[in-house]
C-alpha atoms as an extended CHARMM CRD file, in Angstrom:
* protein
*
        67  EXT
         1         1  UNK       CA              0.0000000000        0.0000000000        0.0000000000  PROA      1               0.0000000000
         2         2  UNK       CA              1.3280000000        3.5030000000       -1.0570000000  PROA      2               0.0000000000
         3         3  UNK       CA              1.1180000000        6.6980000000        1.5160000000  PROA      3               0.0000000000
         4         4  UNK       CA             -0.0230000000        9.4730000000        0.1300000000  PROA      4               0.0000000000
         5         5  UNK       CA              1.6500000000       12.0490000000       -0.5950000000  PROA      5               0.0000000000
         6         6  UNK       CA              1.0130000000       16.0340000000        0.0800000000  PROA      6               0.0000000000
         7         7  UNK       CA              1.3180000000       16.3350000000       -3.8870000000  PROA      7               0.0000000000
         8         8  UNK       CA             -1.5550000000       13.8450000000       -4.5040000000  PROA      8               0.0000000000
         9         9  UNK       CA             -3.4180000000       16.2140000000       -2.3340000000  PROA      9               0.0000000000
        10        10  UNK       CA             -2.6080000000       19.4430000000       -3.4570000000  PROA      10              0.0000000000
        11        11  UNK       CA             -1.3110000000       21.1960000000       -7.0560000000  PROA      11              0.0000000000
        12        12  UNK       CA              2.1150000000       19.1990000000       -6.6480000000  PROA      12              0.0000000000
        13        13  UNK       CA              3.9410000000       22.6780000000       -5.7790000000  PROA      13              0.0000000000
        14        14  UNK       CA              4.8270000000       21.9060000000       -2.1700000000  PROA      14              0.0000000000
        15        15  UNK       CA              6.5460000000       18.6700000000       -2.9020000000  PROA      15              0.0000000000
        16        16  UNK       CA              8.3040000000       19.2050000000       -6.1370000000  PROA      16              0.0000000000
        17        17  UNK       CA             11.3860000000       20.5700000000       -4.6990000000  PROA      17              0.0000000000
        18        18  UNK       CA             12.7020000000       16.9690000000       -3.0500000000  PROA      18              0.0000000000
        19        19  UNK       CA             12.8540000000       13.1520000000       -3.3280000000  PROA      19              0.0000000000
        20        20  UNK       CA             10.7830000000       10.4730000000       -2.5030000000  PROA      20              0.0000000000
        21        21  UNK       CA             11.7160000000        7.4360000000       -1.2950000000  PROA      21              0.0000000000
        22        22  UNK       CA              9.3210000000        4.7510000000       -1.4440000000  PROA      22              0.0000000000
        23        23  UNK       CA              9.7770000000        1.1210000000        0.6970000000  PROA      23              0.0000000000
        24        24  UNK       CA              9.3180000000       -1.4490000000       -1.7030000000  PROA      24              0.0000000000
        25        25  UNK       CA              8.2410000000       -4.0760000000        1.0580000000  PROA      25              0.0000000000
        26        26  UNK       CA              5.6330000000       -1.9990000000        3.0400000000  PROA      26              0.0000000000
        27        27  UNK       CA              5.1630000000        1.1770000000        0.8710000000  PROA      27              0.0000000000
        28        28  UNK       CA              6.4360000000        3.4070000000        3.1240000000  PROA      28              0.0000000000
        29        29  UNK       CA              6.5940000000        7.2580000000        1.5360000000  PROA      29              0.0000000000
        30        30  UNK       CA              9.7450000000        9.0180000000        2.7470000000  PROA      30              0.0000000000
        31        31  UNK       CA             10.6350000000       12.4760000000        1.6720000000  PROA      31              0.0000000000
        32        32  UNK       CA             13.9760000000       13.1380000000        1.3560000000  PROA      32              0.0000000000
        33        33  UNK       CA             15.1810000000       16.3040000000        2.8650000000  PROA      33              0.0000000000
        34        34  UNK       CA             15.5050000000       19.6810000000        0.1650000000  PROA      34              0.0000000000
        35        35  UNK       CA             18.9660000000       20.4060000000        1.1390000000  PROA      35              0.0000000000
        36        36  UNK       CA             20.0650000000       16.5830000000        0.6150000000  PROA      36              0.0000000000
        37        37  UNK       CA             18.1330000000       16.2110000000       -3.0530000000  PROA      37              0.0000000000
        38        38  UNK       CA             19.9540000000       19.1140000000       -3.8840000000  PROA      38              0.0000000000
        39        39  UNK       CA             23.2990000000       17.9330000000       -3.5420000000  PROA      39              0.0000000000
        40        40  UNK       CA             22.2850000000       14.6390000000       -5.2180000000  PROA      40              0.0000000000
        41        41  UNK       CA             20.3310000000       16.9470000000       -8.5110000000  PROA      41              0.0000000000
        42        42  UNK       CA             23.9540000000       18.9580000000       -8.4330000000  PROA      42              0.0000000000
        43        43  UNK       CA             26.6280000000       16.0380000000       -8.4190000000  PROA      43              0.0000000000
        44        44  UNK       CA             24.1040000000       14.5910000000      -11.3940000000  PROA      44              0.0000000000
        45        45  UNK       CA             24.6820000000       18.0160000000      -13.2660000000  PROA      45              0.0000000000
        46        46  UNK       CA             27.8720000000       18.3550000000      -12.8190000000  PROA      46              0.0000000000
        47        47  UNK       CA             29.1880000000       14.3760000000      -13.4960000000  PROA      47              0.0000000000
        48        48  UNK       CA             26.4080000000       13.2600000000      -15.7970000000  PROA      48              0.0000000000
        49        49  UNK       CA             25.9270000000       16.4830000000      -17.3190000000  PROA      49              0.0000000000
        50        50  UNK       CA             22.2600000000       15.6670000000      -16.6110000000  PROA      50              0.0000000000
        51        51  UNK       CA             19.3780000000       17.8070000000      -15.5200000000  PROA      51              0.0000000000
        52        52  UNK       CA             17.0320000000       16.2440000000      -13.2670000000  PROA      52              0.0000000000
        53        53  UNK       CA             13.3210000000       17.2550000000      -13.0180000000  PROA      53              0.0000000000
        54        54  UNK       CA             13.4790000000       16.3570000000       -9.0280000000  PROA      54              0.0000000000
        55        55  UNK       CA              9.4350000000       16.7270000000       -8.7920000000  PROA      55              0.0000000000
        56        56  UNK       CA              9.4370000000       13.2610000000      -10.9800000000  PROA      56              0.0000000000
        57        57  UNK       CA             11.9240000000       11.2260000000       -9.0010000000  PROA      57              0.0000000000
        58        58  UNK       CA             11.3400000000        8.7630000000       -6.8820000000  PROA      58              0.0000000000
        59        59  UNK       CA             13.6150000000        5.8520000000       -5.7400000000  PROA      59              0.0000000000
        60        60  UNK       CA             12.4720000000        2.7870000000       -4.4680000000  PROA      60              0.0000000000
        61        61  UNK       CA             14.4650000000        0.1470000000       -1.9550000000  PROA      61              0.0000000000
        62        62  UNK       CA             13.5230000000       -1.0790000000        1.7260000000  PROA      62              0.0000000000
        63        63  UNK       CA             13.2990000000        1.5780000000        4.8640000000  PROA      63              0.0000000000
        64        64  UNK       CA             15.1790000000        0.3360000000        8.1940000000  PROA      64              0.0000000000
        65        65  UNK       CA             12.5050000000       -1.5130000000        9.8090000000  PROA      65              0.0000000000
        66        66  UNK       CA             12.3210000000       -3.7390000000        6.3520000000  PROA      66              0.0000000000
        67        67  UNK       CA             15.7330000000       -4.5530000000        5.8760000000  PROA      67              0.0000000000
């Protein structure tokens, strides 16, 4: 089962400035902090050459109490 999310809620504004993290065992919706996504988005841009549209991303693995 998926949490939702503020964005399902709303116009998307609020919550396309970060991650989302998403527990593949339980479904567990974890936003990742601004300040952390943004070092990820810049490291991307600056290795891969790539720009990320970070309101679209979301990665998937297990949260601590799955693993």
């Amino acid at each position: 089962q998926r949490q939702m999310c503020i964005r399902d809620r709303l116009d998307g504004e609020c919550c396309n400035h970060h991650f989302h993290m998403q527990c593949e065992n339980c479904g567990k919706l974890i936003h990742l902090e601004e300040q952390e996504t943004k070092k990820i988005q810049h490291f991307l841009e600056q290795m891969e050459d790539f720009d990320l549209d970070v309101g679209k991303s979301m990665l998937y693995g297990r949260c601590k109490q799955c693993h």
